[in-house]
Amino acid sequence: MADVAHPAGGAHGADTSRRDFLTLTAAALGAVGAGSAVWPFIDSMNPAKDTLALATTEVDIAPIALGQRLTVVWRGKPVFIDHRPPEAVKLAADVKLSDLVDPQKDSDRVKKPEWLVIVGVCTHLGCIPLGQKSTDDRGLYGGWFCPCHGSMYDTSGRIRQGPAPQNLVVPPYDFTSDTQIKIG
């Protein structure tokens, strides 16, 4: 078979490589354009900065005196921070697990015995228990008392009496220093 000359007068191989180059370039530019068009949509699915800011809460615990309790907000919920005196720590540690509705050791609920960090929402119907102020009714166990239905929690935030089915929740938290807690 005889070689056929290209009608434009050029070599067939040069046109093929030029066409392949243009095809690849157009495909690459199309992919970049499609990515640029789709990226704002994908990025809009990320949480907003104000939402991310609520995901964690940093708390300076240095000013909290021994025996004092502080309430902070994390993810729209109250979090109770209790700087427990030694007698409250001992009282919580000495409770028999068989006496508890939701058995849990005090040592499993705290990272440092003198600091208790719990979500201040009653596990019965979502009320906020009393006990953060020194003048509040703290119930029979010295912890927190939910006046709505009578749930009583001890100095470790464990349910001791009333309709609440579970202990007050311990949120994820870490000590970032001796005087700082990061919740969340």
PDB file of C-alpha atoms in Angstrom:
ATOM      1  CA  MET A   1       0.000   0.000   0.000  1.00  0.00           C
ATOM      2  CA  ALA A   2       1.329   3.374  -0.921  1.00  0.00           C
ATOM      3  CA  ASP A   3       1.881   6.202   1.495  1.00  0.00           C
ATOM      4  CA  VAL A   4      -0.811   8.801   1.208  1.00  0.00           C
ATOM      5  CA  ALA A   5       0.188  12.385   1.653  1.00  0.00           C
ATOM      6  CA  HIS A   6      -1.841  14.488   3.987  1.00  0.00           C
ATOM      7  CA  PRO A   7      -4.066  16.939   2.123  1.00  0.00           C
ATOM      8  CA  ALA A   8      -2.639  19.922   3.986  1.00  0.00           C
ATOM      9  CA  GLY A   9       0.753  18.857   2.913  1.00  0.00           C
ATOM     10  CA  GLY A  10       2.063  18.070   6.437  1.00  0.00           C
ATOM     11  CA  ALA A  11       3.094  14.750   7.891  1.00  0.00           C
ATOM     12  CA  HIS A  12       0.348  12.623   9.402  1.00  0.00           C
ATOM     13  CA  GLY A  13       2.352  12.034  12.655  1.00  0.00           C
ATOM     14  CA  ALA A  14       2.738  15.746  13.392  1.00  0.00           C
ATOM     15  CA  ASP A  15      -1.027  16.346  13.076  1.00  0.00           C
ATOM     16  CA  THR A  16      -1.795  13.411  15.390  1.00  0.00           C
ATOM     17  CA  SER A  17       0.523  14.630  18.119  1.00  0.00           C
ATOM     18  CA  ARG A  18      -0.843  18.174  17.788  1.00  0.00           C
ATOM     19  CA  ARG A  19      -4.425  16.881  18.004  1.00  0.00           C
ATOM     20  CA  ASP A  20      -3.536  14.725  21.049  1.00  0.00           C
ATOM     21  CA  PHE A  21      -1.917  17.747  22.698  1.00  0.00           C
ATOM     22  CA  LEU A  22      -4.975  19.933  22.074  1.00  0.00           C
ATOM     23  CA  THR A  23      -7.316  17.173  23.317  1.00  0.00           C
ATOM     24  CA  LEU A  24      -5.329  16.707  26.526  1.00  0.00           C
ATOM     25  CA  THR A  25      -5.071  20.470  27.101  1.00  0.00           C
ATOM     26  CA  ALA A  26      -8.817  20.954  26.583  1.00  0.00           C
ATOM     27  CA  ALA A  27      -9.597  18.036  28.926  1.00  0.00           C
ATOM     28  CA  ALA A  28      -7.262  19.403  31.605  1.00  0.00           C
ATOM     29  CA  LEU A  29      -8.756  22.908  31.364  1.00  0.00           C
ATOM     30  CA  GLY A  30     -12.255  21.384  31.480  1.00  0.00           C
ATOM     31  CA  ALA A  31     -11.386  19.420  34.625  1.00  0.00           C
ATOM     32  CA  VAL A  32      -9.968  22.549  36.308  1.00  0.00           C
ATOM     33  CA  GLY A  33     -13.078  24.512  35.302  1.00  0.00           C
ATOM     34  CA  ALA A  34     -15.409  21.810  36.608  1.00  0.00           C
ATOM     35  CA  GLY A  35     -13.457  21.623  39.876  1.00  0.00           C
ATOM     36  CA  SER A  36     -13.618  25.407  40.246  1.00  0.00           C
ATOM     37  CA  ALA A  37     -17.371  25.356  39.673  1.00  0.00           C
ATOM     38  CA  VAL A  38     -18.048  22.459  42.090  1.00  0.00           C
ATOM     39  CA  TRP A  39     -15.686  23.531  44.914  1.00  0.00           C
ATOM     40  CA  PRO A  40     -17.941  26.260  46.395  1.00  0.00           C
ATOM     41  CA  PHE A  41     -20.771  23.712  46.658  1.00  0.00           C
ATOM     42  CA  ILE A  42     -18.545  21.149  48.394  1.00  0.00           C
ATOM     43  CA  ASP A  43     -17.072  23.817  50.677  1.00  0.00           C
ATOM     44  CA  SER A  44     -20.566  24.939  51.703  1.00  0.00           C
ATOM     45  CA  MET A  45     -21.092  21.529  53.315  1.00  0.00           C
ATOM     46  CA  ASN A  46     -18.357  22.207  55.897  1.00  0.00           C
ATOM     47  CA  PRO A  47     -19.517  23.536  59.273  1.00  0.00           C
ATOM     48  CA  ALA A  48     -19.486  27.313  59.631  1.00  0.00           C
ATOM     49  CA  LYS A  49     -16.698  28.925  61.651  1.00  0.00           C
ATOM     50  CA  ASP A  50     -19.112  29.975  64.385  1.00  0.00           C
ATOM     51  CA  THR A  51     -20.299  26.366  64.663  1.00  0.00           C
ATOM     52  CA  LEU A  52     -16.727  25.083  64.888  1.00  0.00           C
ATOM     53  CA  ALA A  53     -16.040  27.620  67.627  1.00  0.00           C
ATOM     54  CA  LEU A  54     -18.859  26.075  69.674  1.00  0.00           C
ATOM     55  CA  ALA A  55     -17.418  22.577  69.280  1.00  0.00           C
ATOM     56  CA  THR A  56     -14.871  23.235  72.018  1.00  0.00           C
ATOM     57  CA  THR A  57     -14.805  25.488  75.039  1.00  0.00           C
ATOM     58  CA  GLU A  58     -11.664  26.485  76.908  1.00  0.00           C
ATOM     59  CA  VAL A  59     -12.095  27.255  80.593  1.00  0.00           C
ATOM     60  CA  ASP A  60      -9.629  28.910  82.970  1.00  0.00           C
ATOM     61  CA  ILE A  61     -10.121  27.064  86.262  1.00  0.00           C
ATOM     62  CA  ALA A  62      -7.504  29.025  88.216  1.00  0.00           C
ATOM     63  CA  PRO A  63     -10.037  31.416  89.812  1.00  0.00           C
ATOM     64  CA  ILE A  64     -12.358  28.602  90.984  1.00  0.00           C
ATOM     65  CA  ALA A  65     -11.839  28.249  94.730  1.00  0.00           C
ATOM     66  CA  LEU A  66     -11.956  24.915  96.517  1.00  0.00           C
ATOM     67  CA  GLY A  67     -15.634  24.036  97.063  1.00  0.00           C
ATOM     68  CA  GLN A  68     -16.816  26.445  94.385  1.00  0.00           C
ATOM     69  CA  ARG A  69     -18.809  25.448  91.282  1.00  0.00           C
ATOM     70  CA  LEU A  70     -18.819  27.138  87.889  1.00  0.00           C
ATOM     71  CA  THR A  71     -21.239  26.826  84.957  1.00  0.00           C
ATOM     72  CA  VAL A  72     -20.021  27.279  81.376  1.00  0.00           C
ATOM     73  CA  VAL A  73     -21.799  26.699  78.068  1.00  0.00           C
ATOM     74  CA  TRP A  74     -20.644  24.049  75.608  1.00  0.00           C
ATOM     75  CA  ARG A  75     -22.681  23.240  72.475  1.00  0.00           C
ATOM     76  CA  GLY A  76     -25.590  25.172  73.961  1.00  0.00           C
ATOM     77  CA  LYS A  77     -25.667  23.062  77.132  1.00  0.00           C
ATOM     78  CA  PRO A  78     -24.623  24.011  80.662  1.00  0.00           C
ATOM     79  CA  VAL A  79     -21.498  22.261  81.884  1.00  0.00           C
ATOM     80  CA  PHE A  80     -20.913  22.138  85.629  1.00  0.00           C
ATOM     81  CA  ILE A  81     -17.325  22.358  86.852  1.00  0.00           C
ATOM     82  CA  ASP A  82     -16.950  21.495  90.529  1.00  0.00           C
ATOM     83  CA  HIS A  83     -13.699  22.097  92.425  1.00  0.00           C
ATOM     84  CA  ARG A  84     -14.396  19.406  94.991  1.00  0.00           C
ATOM     85  CA  PRO A  85     -12.938  19.561  98.488  1.00  0.00           C
ATOM     86  CA  PRO A  86     -11.298  16.366  99.844  1.00  0.00           C
ATOM     87  CA  GLU A  87     -14.401  15.421 101.862  1.00  0.00           C
ATOM     88  CA  ALA A  88     -16.589  15.512  98.704  1.00  0.00           C
ATOM     89  CA  VAL A  89     -14.034  13.387  96.834  1.00  0.00           C
ATOM     90  CA  LYS A  90     -13.955  10.866  99.705  1.00  0.00           C
ATOM     91  CA  LEU A  91     -17.747  10.827  99.949  1.00  0.00           C
ATOM     92  CA  ALA A  92     -18.018  10.060  96.216  1.00  0.00           C
ATOM     93  CA  ALA A  93     -15.288   7.412  96.303  1.00  0.00           C
ATOM     94  CA  ASP A  94     -16.777   5.596  99.325  1.00  0.00           C
ATOM     95  CA  VAL A  95     -20.183   4.924  97.714  1.00  0.00           C
ATOM     96  CA  LYS A  96     -20.933   1.222  97.147  1.00  0.00           C
ATOM     97  CA  LEU A  97     -21.625   0.554  93.460  1.00  0.00           C
ATOM     98  CA  SER A  98     -24.537  -1.671  94.507  1.00  0.00           C
ATOM     99  CA  ASP A  99     -26.241   1.450  95.957  1.00  0.00           C
ATOM    100  CA  LEU A 100     -26.241   3.194  92.569  1.00  0.00           C
ATOM    101  CA  VAL A 101     -28.983   3.178  89.924  1.00  0.00           C
ATOM    102  CA  ASP A 102     -26.348   3.637  87.180  1.00  0.00           C
ATOM    103  CA  PRO A 103     -23.210   2.073  88.753  1.00  0.00           C
ATOM    104  CA  GLN A 104     -20.052   3.963  87.941  1.00  0.00           C
ATOM    105  CA  LYS A 105     -16.940   4.561  90.055  1.00  0.00           C
ATOM    106  CA  ASP A 106     -16.091   8.160  90.852  1.00  0.00           C
ATOM    107  CA  SER A 107     -12.567   7.523  89.547  1.00  0.00           C
ATOM    108  CA  ASP A 108     -14.057   6.615  86.134  1.00  0.00           C
ATOM    109  CA  ARG A 109     -15.869   9.964  85.965  1.00  0.00           C
ATOM    110  CA  VAL A 110     -12.953  12.308  86.699  1.00  0.00           C
ATOM    111  CA  LYS A 111      -9.464  12.912  85.346  1.00  0.00           C
ATOM    112  CA  LYS A 112      -8.287  14.637  88.522  1.00  0.00           C
ATOM    113  CA  PRO A 113     -10.163  13.763  91.745  1.00  0.00           C
ATOM    114  CA  GLU A 114     -10.640  17.372  92.830  1.00  0.00           C
ATOM    115  CA  TRP A 115     -12.235  18.420  89.513  1.00  0.00           C
ATOM    116  CA  LEU A 116     -15.611  17.117  88.353  1.00  0.00           C
ATOM    117  CA  VAL A 117     -16.815  18.159  84.878  1.00  0.00           C
ATOM    118  CA  ILE A 118     -20.382  17.148  83.928  1.00  0.00           C
ATOM    119  CA  VAL A 119     -23.137  18.253  81.564  1.00  0.00           C
ATOM    120  CA  GLY A 120     -25.735  19.949  83.764  1.00  0.00           C
ATOM    121  CA  VAL A 121     -28.823  18.444  82.148  1.00  0.00           C
ATOM    122  CA  CYS A 122     -31.025  16.021  84.105  1.00  0.00           C
ATOM    123  CA  THR A 123     -31.154  12.662  82.362  1.00  0.00           C
ATOM    124  CA  HIS A 124     -34.873  12.307  83.093  1.00  0.00           C
ATOM    125  CA  LEU A 125     -36.502  15.073  81.036  1.00  0.00           C
ATOM    126  CA  GLY A 126     -33.681  17.522  80.313  1.00  0.00           C
ATOM    127  CA  CYS A 127     -34.166  19.999  83.171  1.00  0.00           C
ATOM    128  CA  ILE A 128     -31.218  21.863  84.684  1.00  0.00           C
ATOM    129  CA  PRO A 129     -30.623  20.658  88.250  1.00  0.00           C
ATOM    130  CA  LEU A 130     -29.988  22.993  91.164  1.00  0.00           C
ATOM    131  CA  GLY A 131     -26.723  22.857  93.070  1.00  0.00           C
ATOM    132  CA  GLN A 132     -24.349  25.260  91.381  1.00  0.00           C
ATOM    133  CA  LYS A 133     -24.939  28.063  93.907  1.00  0.00           C
ATOM    134  CA  SER A 134     -24.020  27.543  97.530  1.00  0.00           C
ATOM    135  CA  THR A 135     -27.593  28.529  98.491  1.00  0.00           C
ATOM    136  CA  ASP A 136     -29.214  25.942  96.160  1.00  0.00           C
ATOM    137  CA  ASP A 137     -30.860  22.772  97.426  1.00  0.00           C
ATOM    138  CA  ARG A 138     -28.314  20.034  96.678  1.00  0.00           C
ATOM    139  CA  GLY A 139     -30.514  17.135  97.744  1.00  0.00           C
ATOM    140  CA  LEU A 140     -29.731  14.424 100.262  1.00  0.00           C
ATOM    141  CA  TYR A 141     -26.387  13.528  98.674  1.00  0.00           C
ATOM    142  CA  GLY A 142     -24.759  16.967  98.450  1.00  0.00           C
ATOM    143  CA  GLY A 143     -24.579  17.034  94.660  1.00  0.00           C
ATOM    144  CA  TRP A 144     -27.428  18.323  92.501  1.00  0.00           C
ATOM    145  CA  PHE A 145     -31.197  18.285  92.857  1.00  0.00           C
ATOM    146  CA  CYS A 146     -33.687  18.482  89.990  1.00  0.00           C
ATOM    147  CA  PRO A 147     -36.836  20.063  91.461  1.00  0.00           C
ATOM    148  CA  CYS A 148     -39.002  19.166  88.451  1.00  0.00           C
ATOM    149  CA  HIS A 149     -39.355  15.498  89.393  1.00  0.00           C
ATOM    150  CA  GLY A 150     -37.094  15.052  92.411  1.00  0.00           C
ATOM    151  CA  SER A 151     -33.978  13.442  90.932  1.00  0.00           C
ATOM    152  CA  MET A 152     -30.988  13.677  93.271  1.00  0.00           C
ATOM    153  CA  TYR A 153     -27.375  13.337  92.235  1.00  0.00           C
ATOM    154  CA  ASP A 154     -24.333  12.841  94.463  1.00  0.00           C
ATOM    155  CA  THR A 155     -21.009  14.711  94.520  1.00  0.00           C
ATOM    156  CA  SER A 156     -19.925  12.724  91.462  1.00  0.00           C
ATOM    157  CA  GLY A 157     -23.067  13.564  89.463  1.00  0.00           C
ATOM    158  CA  ARG A 158     -24.420  10.010  89.817  1.00  0.00           C
ATOM    159  CA  ILE A 159     -28.176   9.486  90.126  1.00  0.00           C
ATOM    160  CA  ARG A 160     -29.041   8.377  93.650  1.00  0.00           C
ATOM    161  CA  GLN A 161     -32.773   8.945  93.936  1.00  0.00           C
ATOM    162  CA  GLY A 162     -35.669   9.883  91.667  1.00  0.00           C
ATOM    163  CA  PRO A 163     -36.826   9.041  88.150  1.00  0.00           C
ATOM    164  CA  ALA A 164     -33.630   9.912  86.239  1.00  0.00           C
ATOM    165  CA  PRO A 165     -32.320   6.711  84.618  1.00  0.00           C
ATOM    166  CA  GLN A 166     -28.659   7.674  84.239  1.00  0.00           C
ATOM    167  CA  ASN A 167     -25.865   9.689  85.802  1.00  0.00           C
ATOM    168  CA  LEU A 168     -25.172  13.236  84.633  1.00  0.00           C
ATOM    169  CA  VAL A 169     -23.070  12.928  81.479  1.00  0.00           C
ATOM    170  CA  VAL A 170     -19.320  13.523  81.560  1.00  0.00           C
ATOM    171  CA  PRO A 171     -18.407  15.434  78.382  1.00  0.00           C
ATOM    172  CA  PRO A 172     -15.144  14.828  76.550  1.00  0.00           C
ATOM    173  CA  TYR A 173     -12.569  17.109  78.170  1.00  0.00           C
ATOM    174  CA  ASP A 174      -8.848  17.390  78.788  1.00  0.00           C
ATOM    175  CA  PHE A 175      -6.594  19.424  81.016  1.00  0.00           C
ATOM    176  CA  THR A 176      -4.438  21.486  78.666  1.00  0.00           C
ATOM    177  CA  SER A 177      -2.496  22.824  81.677  1.00  0.00           C
ATOM    178  CA  ASP A 178      -2.872  22.896  85.448  1.00  0.00           C
ATOM    179  CA  THR A 179      -5.273  25.835  85.111  1.00  0.00           C
ATOM    180  CA  GLN A 180      -7.003  25.196  81.758  1.00  0.00           C
ATOM    181  CA  ILE A 181      -9.660  22.709  80.662  1.00  0.00           C
ATOM    182  CA  LYS A 182     -10.685  22.153  77.059  1.00  0.00           C
ATOM    183  CA  ILE A 183     -14.211  20.755  76.767  1.00  0.00           C
ATOM    184  CA  GLY A 184     -15.107  19.065  73.497  1.00  0.00           C
TER     185      GLY A 184
END
